[in-house]
Tab-separated table of C-alpha atoms and ligand atoms in Angstrom:
chain	number	residue	atom	x	y	z
A	22	UNK	CA	0.000	0.000	0.000
A	23	UNK	CA	1.397	3.421	-0.879
A	24	UNK	CA	0.805	5.975	1.803
A	25	UNK	CA	2.761	8.518	-0.283
A	26	UNK	CA	3.879	11.406	1.887
A	27	UNK	CA	2.095	10.385	5.089
A	28	UNK	CA	5.321	8.950	6.474
A	29	UNK	CA	6.614	12.534	6.661
A	30	UNK	CA	3.841	13.587	8.999
A	31	UNK	CA	3.887	13.002	12.719
A	32	UNK	CA	0.439	12.341	14.222
A	33	UNK	CA	-1.080	15.767	14.878
A	34	UNK	CA	-1.967	14.597	18.403
A	35	UNK	CA	1.751	14.784	19.215
A	36	UNK	CA	1.645	18.474	18.436
A	37	UNK	CA	-1.146	19.196	20.826
A	38	UNK	CA	0.437	21.355	23.413
A	39	UNK	CA	0.593	19.310	26.554
A	40	UNK	CA	0.338	15.875	25.022
A	41	UNK	CA	2.188	13.485	27.291
A	42	UNK	CA	2.544	10.084	25.594
A	43	UNK	CA	1.011	7.371	27.736
A	44	UNK	CA	0.302	9.714	30.593
A	45	UNK	CA	-2.701	11.918	30.197
A	46	UNK	CA	-3.864	14.169	33.020
A	47	UNK	CA	-6.891	11.959	33.666
A	48	UNK	CA	-4.488	9.176	34.794
A	49	UNK	CA	-3.401	11.224	37.774
A	50	UNK	CA	-4.341	14.528	39.345
A	51	UNK	CA	-1.943	16.877	37.584
A	52	UNK	CA	-1.751	20.618	37.762
A	53	UNK	CA	-1.810	21.297	34.044
A	54	UNK	CA	0.412	24.216	33.124
A	55	UNK	CA	1.440	22.805	29.753
A	56	UNK	CA	-1.379	23.553	27.281
A	57	UNK	CA	-2.110	27.231	27.847
A	58	UNK	CA	-5.669	26.562	28.950
A	59	UNK	CA	-7.453	29.134	31.078
A	60	UNK	CA	-7.559	28.297	34.805
A	61	UNK	CA	-10.890	30.108	35.217
A	62	UNK	CA	-14.247	28.867	33.937
A	63	UNK	CA	-16.176	30.423	31.074
A	64	UNK	CA	-18.926	32.921	31.861
A	65	UNK	CA	-21.948	31.516	33.733
A	66	UNK	CA	-23.981	32.857	30.800
A	67	UNK	CA	-22.226	30.308	28.585
A	68	UNK	CA	-23.190	27.466	30.905
A	69	UNK	CA	-26.793	28.692	31.140
A	70	UNK	CA	-27.051	28.990	27.351
A	71	UNK	CA	-25.668	25.462	26.961
A	72	UNK	CA	-28.105	24.045	29.492
A	73	UNK	CA	-31.006	25.709	27.676
A	74	UNK	CA	-29.735	24.307	24.370
A	75	UNK	CA	-29.509	20.681	25.490
A	76	UNK	CA	-32.776	19.286	24.236
A	77	UNK	CA	-34.679	18.074	21.255
A	78	UNK	CA	-32.963	20.424	18.815
A	79	UNK	CA	-29.795	18.371	19.018
A	80	UNK	CA	-31.379	16.071	16.401
A	81	UNK	CA	-30.993	18.924	13.892
A	82	UNK	CA	-27.797	19.826	12.041
A	83	UNK	CA	-26.219	23.120	13.037
A	84	UNK	CA	-26.145	26.184	10.785
A	85	UNK	CA	-23.240	25.275	8.453
A	86	UNK	CA	-21.874	28.832	8.524
A	87	UNK	CA	-22.807	29.682	12.137
A	88	UNK	CA	-24.401	33.008	11.197
A	89	UNK	CA	-25.595	33.715	14.717
A	90	UNK	CA	-22.003	33.621	15.945
A	91	UNK	CA	-20.723	35.522	12.906
A	92	UNK	CA	-23.231	38.297	13.564
A	93	UNK	CA	-22.305	38.559	17.233
A	94	UNK	CA	-18.589	38.586	16.331
A	95	UNK	CA	-19.263	41.224	13.652
A	96	UNK	CA	-20.853	43.430	16.322
A	97	UNK	CA	-18.066	42.886	18.873
A	98	UNK	CA	-15.163	43.340	16.440
A	99	UNK	CA	-16.808	46.029	14.221
A	100	UNK	CA	-16.747	43.884	11.094
A	101	UNK	CA	-19.280	42.573	8.584
A	102	UNK	CA	-20.586	39.004	8.687
A	103	UNK	CA	-18.943	38.413	5.284
A	104	UNK	CA	-15.508	39.140	6.763
A	105	UNK	CA	-15.837	36.321	9.308
A	106	UNK	CA	-15.536	32.543	9.129
A	107	UNK	CA	-16.107	30.163	12.057
A	108	UNK	CA	-13.893	27.108	12.553
A	109	UNK	CA	-13.800	24.024	14.765
A	110	UNK	CA	-11.017	25.685	16.745
A	111	UNK	CA	-8.474	27.841	14.956
A	112	UNK	CA	-6.628	24.642	13.984
A	113	UNK	CA	-9.560	23.934	11.635
A	114	UNK	CA	-9.156	27.408	10.122
A	115	UNK	CA	-5.426	26.804	9.643
A	116	UNK	CA	-6.304	23.597	7.777
A	117	UNK	CA	-8.739	25.503	5.534
A	118	UNK	CA	-6.061	28.117	4.841
A	119	UNK	CA	-3.578	25.437	3.805
A	120	UNK	CA	-6.156	23.705	1.597
A	121	UNK	CA	-6.961	27.010	-0.087
A	122	UNK	CA	-3.478	28.445	-0.558
A	123	UNK	CA	-0.985	25.597	-0.746
A	124	UNK	CA	-0.450	23.320	-3.736
A	125	UNK	CA	2.362	20.746	-3.714
A	126	UNK	CA	5.721	22.526	-3.821
A	127	UNK	CA	4.370	25.947	-2.796
A	128	UNK	CA	6.448	27.855	-0.258
A	129	UNK	CA	5.002	28.533	3.187
A	130	UNK	CA	7.151	30.751	5.420
A	131	UNK	CA	7.148	31.548	9.116
A	132	UNK	CA	9.599	32.540	11.824
A	133	UNK	CA	10.641	29.714	14.167
A	134	UNK	CA	10.362	28.439	16.807
A	135	UNK	CA	6.600	28.822	16.662
A	136	UNK	CA	3.342	26.854	16.880
A	137	UNK	CA	4.392	23.333	15.878
A	138	UNK	CA	1.203	22.425	14.017
A	139	UNK	CA	2.164	24.723	11.109
A	140	UNK	CA	4.861	22.242	10.007
A	141	UNK	CA	2.456	19.313	9.982
A	142	UNK	CA	-0.250	21.122	8.048
A	143	UNK	CA	2.167	22.356	5.379
A	144	UNK	CA	3.612	18.846	5.029
A	145	UNK	CA	0.135	17.308	4.710
A	146	UNK	CA	-0.568	19.710	1.863
A	147	UNK	CA	2.743	18.881	0.152
A	148	UNK	CA	3.973	22.450	0.595
A	149	UNK	CA	7.575	23.451	1.115
A	150	UNK	CA	8.329	24.790	4.585
A	151	UNK	CA	10.564	27.865	4.801
A	152	UNK	CA	11.703	28.360	8.394
A	153	UNK	CA	13.057	31.841	9.097
A	154	UNK	CA	14.842	31.667	12.477
A	155	UNK	CA	14.025	34.230	15.135
A	156	UNK	CA	17.098	35.956	16.550
A	157	UNK	CA	17.839	35.341	20.252
A	158	UNK	CA	15.592	38.211	21.340
A	159	UNK	CA	12.643	36.931	19.257
A	160	UNK	CA	12.398	40.192	17.284
A	161	UNK	CA	10.756	39.893	13.859
A	162	UNK	CA	13.362	38.629	11.338
A	163	UNK	CA	13.409	41.023	8.340
A	164	UNK	CA	14.207	38.054	6.048
A	165	UNK	CA	10.603	36.847	6.507
A	166	UNK	CA	9.353	39.463	4.059
A	167	UNK	CA	12.022	38.605	1.487
A	168	UNK	CA	11.082	34.948	1.067
A	169	UNK	CA	8.205	35.612	-1.355
A	170	UNK	CA	6.155	32.677	-0.048
A	171	UNK	CA	2.634	31.909	-1.230
A	172	UNK	CA	1.591	31.876	2.409
A	173	UNK	CA	3.341	33.588	5.317
A	174	UNK	CA	2.338	32.842	8.901
A	175	UNK	CA	2.970	35.067	11.885
A	176	UNK	CA	2.041	33.817	15.330
A	177	UNK	CA	1.190	37.121	17.067
A	178	UNK	CA	2.042	36.988	19.966
A	179	UNK	CA	4.355	34.089	19.287
A	180	UNK	CA	4.200	30.679	20.932
A	181	UNK	CA	6.339	29.454	22.662
A	182	UNK	CA	8.161	32.755	23.303
A	183	UNK	CA	5.123	34.868	24.264
A	184	UNK	CA	6.790	37.833	22.536
A	185	UNK	CA	5.360	40.103	19.849
A	186	UNK	CA	6.649	42.785	17.482
A	187	UNK	CA	5.139	46.279	17.366
A	188	UNK	CA	2.125	46.945	15.159
A	189	UNK	CA	4.345	49.158	13.011
A	190	UNK	CA	6.646	46.200	12.330
A	191	UNK	CA	3.688	43.947	11.492
A	192	UNK	CA	2.361	46.576	9.090
A	193	UNK	CA	5.794	46.821	7.468
A	194	UNK	CA	5.723	43.043	7.024
A	195	UNK	CA	2.231	43.266	5.504
A	196	UNK	CA	3.416	45.926	3.083
A	197	UNK	CA	6.328	43.810	1.891
A	198	UNK	CA	4.911	40.293	1.912
A	199	UNK	CA	3.705	38.686	-1.326
A	200	UNK	CA	0.866	36.173	-1.137
A	201	UNK	CA	-1.400	35.723	1.891
A	202	UNK	CA	-0.289	36.804	5.368
A	203	UNK	CA	-1.939	34.865	8.208
A	204	UNK	CA	-1.670	36.512	11.612
A	205	UNK	CA	-2.479	33.915	14.270
A	206	UNK	CA	-3.792	35.873	17.245
A	207	UNK	CA	-4.684	32.912	19.479
A	208	UNK	CA	-3.325	34.789	22.528
A	209	UNK	CA	-4.055	38.388	21.558
A	210	UNK	CA	-6.496	39.098	24.405
A	211	UNK	CA	-3.532	38.838	26.793
A	212	UNK	CA	-1.642	41.505	24.789
A	213	UNK	CA	-2.206	45.238	24.388
A	214	UNK	CA	-2.352	45.664	20.637
A	215	UNK	CA	-4.083	43.649	17.901
A	216	UNK	CA	-3.251	43.644	14.194
A	217	UNK	CA	-6.991	43.463	13.405
A	218	UNK	CA	-7.318	47.057	12.064
A	219	UNK	CA	-4.785	46.154	9.334
A	220	UNK	CA	-7.345	43.969	7.524
A	221	UNK	CA	-9.136	47.128	6.390
A	222	UNK	CA	-6.065	48.331	4.469
A	223	UNK	CA	-4.445	45.025	3.480
A	224	UNK	CA	-6.821	42.588	1.743
A	225	UNK	CA	-4.170	39.832	1.788
A	226	UNK	CA	-4.214	39.607	5.610
A	227	UNK	CA	-6.197	36.960	7.496
A	228	UNK	CA	-6.432	37.166	11.282
A	229	UNK	CA	-7.128	34.053	13.369
A	230	UNK	CA	-8.694	34.049	16.826
A	231	UNK	CA	-9.713	31.286	19.208
A	232	UNK	CA	-12.140	30.800	22.091
A	233	UNK	CA	-9.748	28.251	23.637
A	234	UNK	CA	-7.580	30.650	25.627
A	235	UNK	CA	-9.019	33.954	26.870
A	236	UNK	CA	-12.657	32.756	26.677
A	237	UNK	CA	-11.939	29.491	28.583
A	238	UNK	CA	-13.633	27.311	25.960
A	239	UNK	CA	-10.856	24.981	24.733
A	240	UNK	CA	-13.225	22.026	25.130
A	241	UNK	CA	-15.819	23.525	22.775
A	242	UNK	CA	-13.429	23.995	19.807
A	243	UNK	CA	-14.305	27.341	18.230
A	244	UNK	CA	-12.108	29.732	16.261
A	245	UNK	CA	-12.715	32.759	14.059
A	246	UNK	CA	-11.000	33.968	10.886
A	247	UNK	CA	-11.269	37.623	9.881
A	248	UNK	CA	-10.408	38.654	6.345
A	249	UNK	CA	-11.503	40.120	3.039
A	250	UNK	CA	-15.006	38.861	2.042
A	251	UNK	CA	-13.682	37.475	-1.276
A	252	UNK	CA	-11.006	35.472	0.538
A	253	UNK	CA	-13.471	34.270	3.187
A	254	UNK	CA	-15.603	32.959	0.276
A	255	UNK	CA	-12.594	30.950	-0.928
A	256	UNK	CA	-12.104	29.440	2.530
A	257	UNK	CA	-15.786	28.521	2.702
A	258	UNK	CA	-15.312	26.338	-0.390
A	259	UNK	CA	-12.971	23.960	1.474
A	260	UNK	CA	-14.785	23.953	4.816
A	261	UNK	CA	-16.257	20.682	6.114
A	262	UNK	CA	-20.046	21.004	5.776
A	263	UNK	CA	-20.990	21.189	9.451
A	264	UNK	CA	-17.628	21.991	10.948
A	265	UNK	CA	-18.902	23.587	14.164
A	266	UNK	CA	-21.560	21.873	16.272
A	267	UNK	CA	-24.742	23.460	17.663
A	268	UNK	CA	-23.514	23.655	21.248
A	269	UNK	CA	-20.190	25.208	20.312
A	270	UNK	CA	-21.899	27.936	18.291
A	271	UNK	CA	-24.167	28.698	21.251
A	272	UNK	CA	-21.291	28.667	23.756
A	273	UNK	CA	-19.084	31.010	21.714
A	274	UNK	CA	-21.968	33.418	21.037
A	275	UNK	CA	-22.786	33.577	24.753
A	276	UNK	CA	-19.099	34.091	25.571
A	277	UNK	CA	-19.013	37.138	23.284
A	278	UNK	CA	-22.212	38.408	24.927
A	279	UNK	CA	-20.325	38.434	28.249
A	280	UNK	CA	-17.076	39.929	26.947
A	281	UNK	CA	-16.469	41.626	30.281
A	282	UNK	CA	-16.171	38.216	32.008
A	283	UNK	CA	-13.330	37.282	29.659
A	284	UNK	CA	-11.620	40.621	30.294
A	285	UNK	CA	-11.821	40.106	34.075
A	286	UNK	CA	-10.193	36.674	33.760
A	287	UNK	CA	-7.509	38.117	31.492
A	288	UNK	CA	-6.765	40.817	34.083
A	289	UNK	CA	-6.354	38.160	36.807
A	290	UNK	CA	-4.062	36.095	34.569
A	291	UNK	CA	-1.931	39.137	33.712
A	292	UNK	CA	-1.471	39.893	37.425
A	293	UNK	CA	-0.431	36.291	38.082
A	294	UNK	CA	1.860	36.423	35.027
A	295	UNK	CA	3.744	39.303	36.609
A	296	UNK	CA	4.045	37.478	39.934
A	297	UNK	CA	5.216	34.276	38.225
A	298	UNK	CA	7.753	36.224	36.139
A	299	UNK	CA	9.251	37.877	39.230
A	300	UNK	CA	9.474	34.548	41.054
A	301	UNK	CA	11.181	32.908	38.071
A	302	UNK	CA	13.713	35.754	37.990
A	303	UNK	CA	14.491	34.930	41.623
A	304	UNK	CA	15.160	31.323	40.566
A	305	UNK	CA	17.707	32.675	38.066
A	306	UNK	CA	15.621	32.372	34.891
A	307	UNK	CA	15.484	34.922	32.099
A	308	UNK	CA	11.798	35.346	31.229
A	309	UNK	CA	10.805	36.696	27.814
A	310	UNK	CA	8.385	39.590	27.818
A	311	UNK	CA	5.069	37.724	27.633
A	312	UNK	CA	1.934	39.015	25.899
A	313	UNK	CA	0.151	35.697	26.421
A	314	UNK	CA	-1.141	33.404	29.172
A	315	UNK	CA	2.207	31.591	29.411
A	316	UNK	CA	5.832	32.492	29.962
A	317	UNK	CA	9.025	31.133	28.420
A	318	UNK	CA	11.739	30.906	31.051
A	319	UNK	CA	15.372	30.238	30.119
A	320	UNK	CA	18.392	29.258	32.195
A	321	UNK	CA	21.122	29.764	29.608
A	322	UNK	CA	23.006	26.550	28.894
A	323	UNK	CA	21.271	24.496	31.604
A	324	UNK	CA	19.067	21.743	30.196
A	325	UNK	CA	15.631	21.976	31.798
A	326	UNK	CA	14.611	18.366	31.256
A	327	UNK	CA	15.469	17.365	34.841
A	328	UNK	CA	13.342	20.267	36.142
A	329	UNK	CA	10.489	19.342	33.775
A	330	UNK	CA	10.631	15.675	34.881
A	331	UNK	CA	10.953	16.608	38.541
A	332	UNK	CA	7.898	18.833	38.319
A	333	UNK	CA	5.970	16.105	36.525
A	334	UNK	CA	6.904	13.722	39.293
A	335	UNK	CA	5.444	16.184	41.769
A	336	UNK	CA	2.225	16.434	39.751
A	337	UNK	CA	2.915	19.688	37.890
A	338	UNK	CA	2.993	19.557	34.095
A	339	UNK	CA	4.900	22.286	32.257
A	340	UNK	CA	6.234	22.242	28.704
A	341	UNK	CA	9.760	21.185	27.773
A	342	UNK	CA	10.891	21.263	24.123
A	343	UNK	CA	13.665	18.982	22.973
A	344	UNK	CA	14.405	21.410	20.144
A	345	UNK	CA	17.701	23.147	19.370
A	346	UNK	CA	17.860	26.473	21.255
A	347	UNK	CA	14.974	25.546	23.558
A	348	UNK	CA	16.393	22.740	25.721
A	349	UNK	CA	17.370	25.283	28.386
A	350	UNK	CA	13.783	26.618	28.501
A	351	UNK	CA	10.477	25.781	30.150
A	352	UNK	CA	7.179	27.087	28.896
A	353	UNK	CA	4.764	27.548	31.770
A	354	UNK	CA	1.065	28.370	31.490
A	355	UNK	CA	-0.116	31.074	33.866
A	356	UNK	CA	-2.514	29.116	36.051
A	357	UNK	CA	-4.552	30.275	39.023
A	358	UNK	CA	-2.673	31.822	41.961
A	359	UNK	CA	-2.939	28.548	43.874
A	360	UNK	CA	-1.584	26.524	40.955
A	361	UNK	CA	1.328	28.915	40.509
A	362	UNK	CA	2.065	28.747	44.261
A	363	UNK	CA	2.222	24.940	44.042
A	364	UNK	CA	4.505	25.164	41.001
A	365	UNK	CA	6.853	27.573	42.752
A	366	UNK	CA	6.917	25.433	45.883
A	367	UNK	CA	7.874	22.377	43.811
A	368	UNK	CA	10.527	24.369	41.929
A	369	UNK	CA	11.986	25.525	45.234
A	370	UNK	CA	12.200	21.917	46.489
A	371	UNK	CA	13.746	20.701	43.247
A	372	UNK	CA	16.286	23.553	43.117
A	373	UNK	CA	17.375	22.674	46.656
A	374	UNK	CA	17.842	19.025	45.611
A	375	UNK	CA	19.803	19.929	42.448
B	21	PLP	C1	-0.541	29.792	18.332
B	21	PLP	C2	-1.721	28.882	18.357
B	21	PLP	N1	-2.576	28.909	17.329
B	21	PLP	C3	-3.650	28.127	17.309
B	21	PLP	C4	-3.902	27.252	18.340
B	21	PLP	C5	-5.080	26.340	18.242
B	21	PLP	O1	-6.160	26.810	18.943
B	21	PLP	P1	-7.568	26.096	18.865
B	21	PLP	O2	-7.785	25.487	20.197
B	21	PLP	O3	-8.518	27.220	18.564
B	21	PLP	O4	-7.529	25.099	17.741
B	21	PLP	C6	-3.053	27.193	19.441
B	21	PLP	C7	-3.315	26.263	20.541
B	21	PLP	O5	-2.613	26.096	21.481
B	21	PLP	C8	-1.934	28.031	19.443
B	21	PLP	O6	-1.049	27.996	20.461
C-alpha cells in the first residue's frame, strides 16, 4: 500500500500542546500548566445557554456557517458578517487556509520556533516549509518578508516565546509580503495591541482568533477567521459542511455576549503572570516579555529536562521542548494563583535538591 507522503507527517496529536505520551492528566491529578488553557471557567452565561440548548434540537444539524455567531462577532469586532468565518477551533481554520493556498511545492514561510502544528499542516498539503529563524531576542526577522512565499504565517504573539513585534513592524511586514499573510492571534487578548485594524487596508491579511484561551472554551473547539469577504468565500469552499456543532456555536456566542467576564479573567491572569515572572527571575531564569497566558523561562546553557521531569513527578505539568535552542527553557502556562504557588513550591524543592 502506498501511503505517499504520510510517512513525513507526525500524528497531529503529538503536536497538541501538553500531550504526554502514555500519561494523560486523567491518569493522575496533575496541575496542568502545559497547554495554555485558562484556569478560570467560562462565563456563567455560557453554561446557562448550553443548558437551555440541550434538548430536542440536538437532532438537527447546526447552521453550516454559524451566522448567529458571525453576527455577534461582527458586532463585537466592528466587522461585517462576510468578513468572518467560524472554525472548529483555529486549527480547523489553519487547515482551511492550507487547503486554499498551498499546492504541492508551494512555499510557506514563518519565523521559528513557533506553533508546531504549522509544520504538519504544510507537510500534509505537500507544501515546502521555509523556516526563518528568530534571533535570540525573538524580534521579527526582516528576512521573513524577502522569502516571497505563497503563504506567510505570523504567530502574534508568538508561541512558545510569548513575545510580539510592534504593530508598526507587522504593518511593514504586511506591506512587503507577497501572497497571503496569516496573523495567528490565538493569545491576543492577553496583549495590548491587535493587528486586526490592518485587515481594512491590506486585503491579503487573514487574522485568526480562538475561544480556547481567553474565553476558557478549549473544550468547545471554536475559532474565528477575519479577512476580506472574497477570501473568506474561498475558505468557505474547502470547509467541512458542518464543521462547528450546535452547542459550540451557542457557547461562543454567549461568551461574546459576556465579553467583560473574559476581560476580568484576562486581568487576573496578567497579574499572576507578573508574579510568576518575578518569582522565576528569583530562581535565576530569564523570562521573555510575555503578551500571552504563558511564559518562556530560560536558564542559559542548563538543560531543563530534569526540572520538567521533577515537576511532573510532583504532579505539575509544564512544557519542555527537545528542540535546538529551547532545551534550556520551560514554557509555563499562567494558572490560578494557587496553581502557581504549588509550582513555585515544587521548583523551590527541586532547586534545593539539584
Ligand atoms: C498559536 C496557536 N494557534 C492556534 C492554536 C489552536 O487553537 P484552537 O484550540 O482554537 O484550535 C493554538 C493552541 O494552542 C496556538 O497555540
